[in-house]
Amino acid sequence: MGDSKRPRSKTQRSPSSNSLKAERQRSQSKAEPQTPDVEPEPEAIENVLPWEIFNKDQITELLSCTPTEMLSKLNTLIPSPNTHVNLKNSIKADLYLLVLHFAQQQHFLEDQAGAIVTLYQHILNMVLEGKELMALVLETSLLLTCQKEFTPGMKFNFFNPDQVSKISKYFSMGVFQHFKLYRFSMLQEQDQNIISLEKIVHTCPPQGSFDPPPLAEAISEHDIESYLNASPPESPRSEEEVAGEEGELGTEEQVEQPNPLISMANVQTVLDTVGNDIMDKFTKDMKNKCTEKENQYVNRLNKVKKALD
């Protein structure tokens, strides 16, 4: 029998190059000291959230004012000029006034009042951006419960649960309940009508004039009384008038006596007689004309009555 080779079993394998490399890496890792990776600590971010709209001094000043004084100060602090004619700016100032008055009623601190003003401004900006009501409600609830950061590292963690409940109720009774009204009033363009173009221009008086005139040039009271009490001056008479008066004095004895037939009683009697005659004639003429017209109307009415029958 010839020599026969026995086959090598599958379980017996020679060490490969990969296993040798792995052993070398293990030995090197044991020899080198392991240095754990330390992550750098994040820098602390100061929460300047309450002073997003007003600073601390302004909030303190506003909280110490009455509503009337607060409104006048808000018109100077917020960037909304011409609140007396611009409807949007006037609404914005009133909304800030209502929020700060709510903060006064709840006895909020300065940072709490600043935080609620910042949140309200954020809600109004979302209204101006055209966001829907559900988006506003969800965003407000996430911010108030600190489940979402307003800006990186900044949360609304200034309120306790009771205050958060009152703020949510205030928003729900205001901007959420009247959402369409807020959106219409803040997005609607305001019509501008020119009522008048008249302008009053005040100019300086001419050079060298006095307005009013100096009192030194006024007329004294003595001169005024003398002028008022003086007798009227006599008008100058001509020579003919003087000569006529002298001639009349010489002929006074030759004046004729008036005619006794021409007197006021006779004139009155003549006028009465003539007037009565004229009035009688006028009365008769008018009566005849009225009778004639009446007969014409009666005839017409009779004809109409016959036609109707």
Short mmCIF file of C-alpha atoms in Angstrom, two decimals:
data_model
loop_
_atom_site.label_atom_id
_atom_site.label_comp_id
_atom_site.label_asym_id
_atom_site.label_seq_id
_atom_site.Cartn_x
_atom_site.Cartn_y
_atom_site.Cartn_z
CA MET A 1 0.00 0.00 0.00
CA GLY A 2 1.23 3.39 -0.86
CA ASP A 3 1.57 6.27 1.59
CA SER A 4 -1.65 8.19 2.00
CA LYS A 5 -1.76 11.86 3.24
CA ARG A 6 -4.15 12.55 6.09
CA PRO A 7 -6.30 15.66 5.49
CA ARG A 8 -5.85 18.55 7.88
CA SER A 9 -8.81 19.17 10.13
CA LYS A 10 -10.75 22.42 9.77
CA THR A 11 -10.46 23.31 13.42
CA GLN A 12 -6.71 23.53 13.35
CA ARG A 13 -5.72 26.87 11.72
CA SER A 14 -2.45 28.66 11.56
CA PRO A 15 -2.27 32.16 13.09
CA SER A 16 -2.92 34.80 10.47
CA SER A 17 -1.37 38.24 10.09
CA ASN A 18 -4.58 39.96 11.30
CA SER A 19 -4.47 38.27 14.66
CA LEU A 20 -0.85 39.30 15.09
CA LYS A 21 -1.69 42.94 14.42
CA ALA A 22 -4.52 42.85 16.92
CA GLU A 23 -2.22 41.47 19.62
CA ARG A 24 0.31 44.20 18.96
CA GLN A 25 -2.34 46.89 19.29
CA ARG A 26 -3.52 45.43 22.58
CA SER A 27 -0.03 45.44 23.96
CA GLN A 28 0.53 49.03 22.92
CA SER A 29 -2.75 50.15 24.46
CA LYS A 30 -1.78 48.52 27.76
CA ALA A 31 1.59 50.23 27.75
CA GLU A 32 0.21 53.74 27.02
CA PRO A 33 -1.73 55.48 29.83
CA GLN A 34 -5.34 56.17 28.94
CA THR A 35 -6.36 59.89 29.14
CA PRO A 36 -10.11 60.37 29.46
CA ASP A 37 -11.67 63.03 27.14
CA VAL A 38 -12.93 65.98 29.25
CA GLU A 39 -15.54 68.19 27.59
CA PRO A 40 -15.13 71.92 28.29
CA GLU A 41 -17.80 73.39 30.52
CA PRO A 42 -20.27 75.68 28.64
CA GLU A 43 -19.96 79.34 29.42
CA ALA A 44 -22.74 80.73 31.55
CA ILE A 45 -25.10 83.00 29.61
CA GLU A 46 -26.61 85.91 31.48
CA ASN A 47 -30.39 85.88 31.21
CA VAL A 48 -31.12 89.38 29.91
CA LEU A 49 -34.60 88.36 28.85
CA PRO A 50 -36.60 90.82 31.03
CA TRP A 51 -34.87 93.83 29.46
CA GLU A 52 -35.64 92.95 25.86
CA ILE A 53 -38.05 95.92 25.47
CA PHE A 54 -37.35 98.21 28.46
CA ASN A 55 -34.40 98.33 30.83
CA LYS A 56 -34.70 97.92 34.58
CA ASP A 57 -34.83 101.65 35.38
CA GLN A 58 -37.60 102.23 32.83
CA ILE A 59 -39.66 99.32 34.18
CA THR A 60 -39.26 100.63 37.74
CA GLU A 61 -40.36 104.10 36.67
CA LEU A 62 -43.38 102.78 34.76
CA LEU A 63 -44.56 100.57 37.62
CA SER A 64 -44.53 103.55 39.98
CA CYS A 65 -46.82 105.68 37.75
CA THR A 66 -50.57 105.99 37.51
CA PRO A 67 -52.21 104.80 34.24
CA THR A 68 -52.45 108.36 32.91
CA GLU A 69 -48.81 109.12 33.65
CA MET A 70 -47.75 105.71 32.37
CA LEU A 71 -49.38 106.28 28.98
CA SER A 72 -47.56 109.58 28.45
CA LYS A 73 -44.23 107.95 29.37
CA LEU A 74 -44.89 104.98 27.08
CA ASN A 75 -45.44 107.35 24.15
CA THR A 76 -41.92 108.70 24.70
CA LEU A 77 -40.21 105.33 25.38
CA ILE A 78 -41.55 102.95 22.75
CA PRO A 79 -40.69 103.59 19.09
CA SER A 80 -44.22 104.56 18.07
CA PRO A 81 -44.45 108.24 17.07
CA ASN A 82 -47.64 110.15 16.26
CA THR A 83 -49.87 108.13 18.56
CA HIS A 84 -52.50 110.88 18.33
CA VAL A 85 -53.06 110.20 14.59
CA ASN A 86 -51.48 106.78 13.90
CA LEU A 87 -53.99 104.10 14.88
CA LYS A 88 -51.50 101.19 15.03
CA ASN A 89 -49.07 103.04 17.27
CA SER A 90 -51.91 104.15 19.53
CA ILE A 91 -53.13 100.53 19.87
CA LYS A 92 -49.60 99.35 20.64
CA ALA A 93 -49.18 101.92 23.41
CA ASP A 94 -52.56 100.94 24.92
CA LEU A 95 -51.61 97.25 24.90
CA TYR A 96 -48.36 97.94 26.74
CA LEU A 97 -50.32 100.02 29.22
CA LEU A 98 -52.75 97.15 29.90
CA VAL A 99 -49.94 94.62 30.40
CA LEU A 100 -48.06 96.87 32.82
CA HIS A 101 -51.28 97.62 34.70
CA PHE A 102 -51.83 93.85 35.05
CA ALA A 103 -48.27 93.56 36.40
CA GLN A 104 -49.09 96.30 38.94
CA GLN A 105 -52.21 94.45 40.07
CA GLN A 106 -50.30 91.18 40.51
CA HIS A 107 -47.46 92.99 42.36
CA PHE A 108 -44.83 91.67 39.96
CA LEU A 109 -41.17 92.52 40.49
CA GLU A 110 -39.18 94.49 37.93
CA ASP A 111 -37.76 91.41 36.19
CA GLN A 112 -41.17 89.70 36.15
CA ALA A 113 -42.84 92.79 34.64
CA GLY A 114 -40.07 93.05 32.04
CA ALA A 115 -40.45 89.36 31.18
CA ILE A 116 -44.22 89.56 30.62
CA VAL A 117 -43.76 92.67 28.44
CA THR A 118 -41.17 90.78 26.37
CA LEU A 119 -43.51 87.79 26.01
CA TYR A 120 -46.39 90.04 24.98
CA GLN A 121 -44.21 91.75 22.38
CA HIS A 122 -43.27 88.29 21.04
CA ILE A 123 -46.97 87.39 20.71
CA LEU A 124 -47.75 90.64 18.88
CA ASN A 125 -44.86 90.02 16.49
CA MET A 126 -46.32 86.59 15.70
CA VAL A 127 -49.68 88.26 14.99
CA LEU A 128 -47.95 90.67 12.60
CA GLU A 129 -46.20 87.75 10.90
CA GLY A 130 -49.58 86.20 10.12
CA LYS A 131 -49.34 83.18 12.47
CA GLU A 132 -52.52 81.32 13.34
CA LEU A 133 -54.16 81.21 16.77
CA MET A 134 -53.09 77.64 17.59
CA ALA A 135 -49.46 78.51 16.89
CA LEU A 136 -49.71 81.47 19.31
CA VAL A 137 -51.27 79.35 22.06
CA LEU A 138 -48.71 76.55 21.67
CA GLU A 139 -45.76 78.94 21.61
CA THR A 140 -46.98 80.81 24.70
CA SER A 141 -47.59 77.64 26.70
CA LEU A 142 -44.15 76.23 25.84
CA LEU A 143 -42.39 79.45 26.82
CA LEU A 144 -44.29 79.92 30.09
CA THR A 145 -43.64 76.32 31.19
CA CYS A 146 -39.94 76.64 30.26
CA GLN A 147 -40.18 73.76 27.80
CA LYS A 148 -38.75 76.00 25.11
CA GLU A 149 -36.01 78.62 25.17
CA PHE A 150 -36.85 82.10 23.98
CA THR A 151 -33.25 82.58 22.85
CA PRO A 152 -30.31 80.18 23.43
CA GLY A 153 -29.86 79.84 27.19
CA MET A 154 -32.74 82.16 28.08
CA LYS A 155 -36.06 80.93 29.51
CA PHE A 156 -39.09 82.44 31.19
CA ASN A 157 -38.22 81.00 34.58
CA PHE A 158 -39.29 84.08 36.54
CA PHE A 159 -42.80 82.97 37.53
CA ASN A 160 -44.17 80.41 39.94
CA PRO A 161 -47.00 78.04 38.87
CA ASP A 162 -49.71 80.30 40.31
CA GLN A 163 -48.39 83.32 38.38
CA VAL A 164 -48.12 81.24 35.19
CA SER A 165 -51.79 80.29 35.57
CA LYS A 166 -52.85 83.94 36.00
CA ILE A 167 -50.76 85.07 33.01
CA SER A 168 -52.25 82.32 30.83
CA LYS A 169 -55.76 83.37 31.87
CA TYR A 170 -54.95 87.02 31.09
CA PHE A 171 -53.69 86.14 27.60
CA SER A 172 -56.65 83.84 26.92
CA MET A 173 -59.15 86.60 27.86
CA GLY A 174 -57.29 89.16 25.74
CA VAL A 175 -55.28 88.43 22.64
CA PHE A 176 -56.43 84.80 22.26
CA GLN A 177 -60.15 85.41 22.72
CA HIS A 178 -60.11 88.49 20.42
CA PHE A 179 -57.47 87.17 18.03
CA LYS A 180 -59.26 88.25 14.84
CA LEU A 181 -59.78 91.75 16.19
CA TYR A 182 -56.09 92.07 17.09
CA ARG A 183 -55.02 90.78 13.69
CA PHE A 184 -57.40 93.08 11.80
CA SER A 185 -56.48 96.21 13.78
CA MET A 186 -52.72 95.61 13.47
CA LEU A 187 -52.63 94.46 9.84
CA GLN A 188 -55.24 96.79 8.35
CA GLU A 189 -53.84 99.77 6.48
CA GLN A 190 -55.07 103.09 7.83
CA ASP A 191 -56.73 105.54 5.44
CA GLN A 192 -55.30 109.04 5.48
CA ASN A 193 -57.52 111.97 4.52
CA ILE A 194 -56.26 115.54 4.15
CA ILE A 195 -58.84 117.65 5.99
CA SER A 196 -57.37 121.09 5.40
CA LEU A 197 -54.35 122.68 3.79
CA GLU A 198 -54.62 126.02 5.56
CA LYS A 199 -51.62 127.16 7.51
CA ILE A 200 -51.25 130.12 9.84
CA VAL A 201 -47.95 131.93 9.34
CA HIS A 202 -46.85 134.43 11.96
CA THR A 203 -44.59 137.17 10.62
CA CYS A 204 -42.62 139.87 12.38
CA PRO A 205 -43.91 143.47 12.25
CA PRO A 206 -42.21 145.83 9.81
CA GLN A 207 -38.96 147.40 10.90
CA GLY A 208 -39.44 150.66 12.77
CA SER A 209 -43.06 150.03 13.76
CA PHE A 210 -44.43 149.37 17.23
CA ASP A 211 -47.04 146.73 17.98
CA PRO A 212 -48.75 147.85 20.17
CA PRO A 213 -47.73 151.56 20.00
CA PRO A 214 -45.91 152.95 23.02
CA LEU A 215 -48.08 154.45 25.75
CA ALA A 216 -46.05 157.66 25.71
CA GLU A 217 -47.67 158.58 22.38
CA ALA A 218 -51.24 158.06 23.61
CA ILE A 219 -53.68 161.02 23.91
CA SER A 220 -54.17 162.28 27.43
CA GLU A 221 -57.57 162.08 29.15
CA HIS A 222 -57.74 165.91 29.45
CA ASP A 223 -57.51 166.31 25.68
CA ILE A 224 -60.21 163.68 25.15
CA GLU A 225 -62.64 165.35 27.61
CA SER A 226 -61.99 168.78 26.12
CA TYR A 227 -62.76 167.44 22.65
CA LEU A 228 -65.98 165.73 23.76
CA ASN A 229 -67.31 168.67 25.78
CA ALA A 230 -66.50 171.38 23.23
CA SER A 231 -69.44 173.08 21.47
CA PRO A 232 -69.82 172.46 17.75
CA PRO A 233 -68.20 175.22 15.61
CA GLU A 234 -70.48 177.68 13.77
CA SER A 235 -70.42 177.46 10.02
CA PRO A 236 -69.42 180.73 8.27
CA ARG A 237 -72.30 182.56 6.61
CA SER A 238 -72.12 184.37 3.30
CA GLU A 239 -72.88 188.09 2.77
CA GLU A 240 -76.14 187.33 0.91
CA GLU A 241 -77.54 185.39 3.91
CA VAL A 242 -76.66 188.26 6.22
CA ALA A 243 -78.28 190.80 3.86
CA GLY A 244 -81.38 188.58 3.53
CA GLU A 245 -81.81 188.40 7.31
CA GLU A 246 -81.59 192.23 7.53
CA GLY A 247 -84.23 192.60 4.77
CA GLU A 248 -86.62 190.18 6.52
CA LEU A 249 -86.35 192.17 9.73
CA GLY A 250 -87.45 195.30 7.84
CA THR A 251 -90.45 193.65 6.14
CA GLU A 252 -91.91 191.70 9.07
CA GLU A 253 -94.81 194.14 9.30
CA GLN A 254 -95.81 193.57 5.65
CA VAL A 255 -96.27 189.76 5.86
CA GLU A 256 -99.69 188.70 4.51
CA GLN A 257 -102.12 186.72 6.64
CA PRO A 258 -102.72 183.07 5.58
CA ASN A 259 -105.89 182.18 3.54
CA PRO A 260 -108.59 180.83 5.89
CA LEU A 261 -109.89 178.38 3.22
CA ILE A 262 -106.60 176.46 3.17
CA SER A 263 -106.33 174.77 6.53
CA MET A 264 -105.40 171.30 7.77
CA ALA A 265 -109.05 170.44 8.54
CA ASN A 266 -110.18 171.34 5.02
CA VAL A 267 -107.34 169.35 3.47
CA GLN A 268 -108.21 166.31 5.63
CA THR A 269 -111.88 166.50 4.60
CA VAL A 270 -111.01 166.62 0.90
CA LEU A 271 -108.63 163.66 1.20
CA ASP A 272 -111.22 161.58 3.08
CA THR A 273 -113.89 162.23 0.45
CA VAL A 274 -111.63 161.36 -2.47
CA GLY A 275 -110.32 158.29 -0.68
CA ASN A 276 -113.81 156.96 0.08
CA ASP A 277 -114.85 157.33 -3.55
CA ILE A 278 -111.78 155.52 -4.81
CA MET A 279 -112.18 152.70 -2.28
CA ASP A 280 -115.87 152.22 -3.12
CA LYS A 281 -115.11 151.92 -6.80
CA PHE A 282 -112.23 149.50 -6.14
CA THR A 283 -114.42 147.38 -3.86
CA LYS A 284 -117.19 147.10 -6.44
CA ASP A 285 -114.75 146.10 -9.18
CA MET A 286 -113.15 143.42 -7.04
CA LYS A 287 -116.55 142.05 -5.99
CA ASN A 288 -117.67 141.77 -9.62
CA LYS A 289 -114.49 139.98 -10.62
CA CYS A 290 -114.74 137.54 -7.70
CA THR A 291 -118.39 136.80 -8.54
CA GLU A 292 -117.47 136.13 -12.16
CA LYS A 293 -114.67 133.76 -11.22
CA GLU A 294 -116.92 131.96 -8.75
CA ASN A 295 -119.54 131.37 -11.41
CA GLN A 296 -116.93 129.95 -13.77
CA TYR A 297 -115.69 127.47 -11.15
CA VAL A 298 -119.26 126.42 -10.28
CA ASN A 299 -120.00 125.71 -13.96
CA ARG A 300 -116.85 123.61 -14.28
CA LEU A 301 -117.71 121.61 -11.16
CA ASN A 302 -121.22 120.96 -12.48
CA LYS A 303 -119.81 119.67 -15.76
CA VAL A 304 -117.41 117.34 -13.90
CA LYS A 305 -120.26 116.06 -11.70
CA LYS A 306 -122.43 115.32 -14.75
CA ALA A 307 -119.54 113.48 -16.42
CA LEU A 308 -119.00 111.32 -13.32
CA ASP A 309 -122.71 110.50 -13.00
#
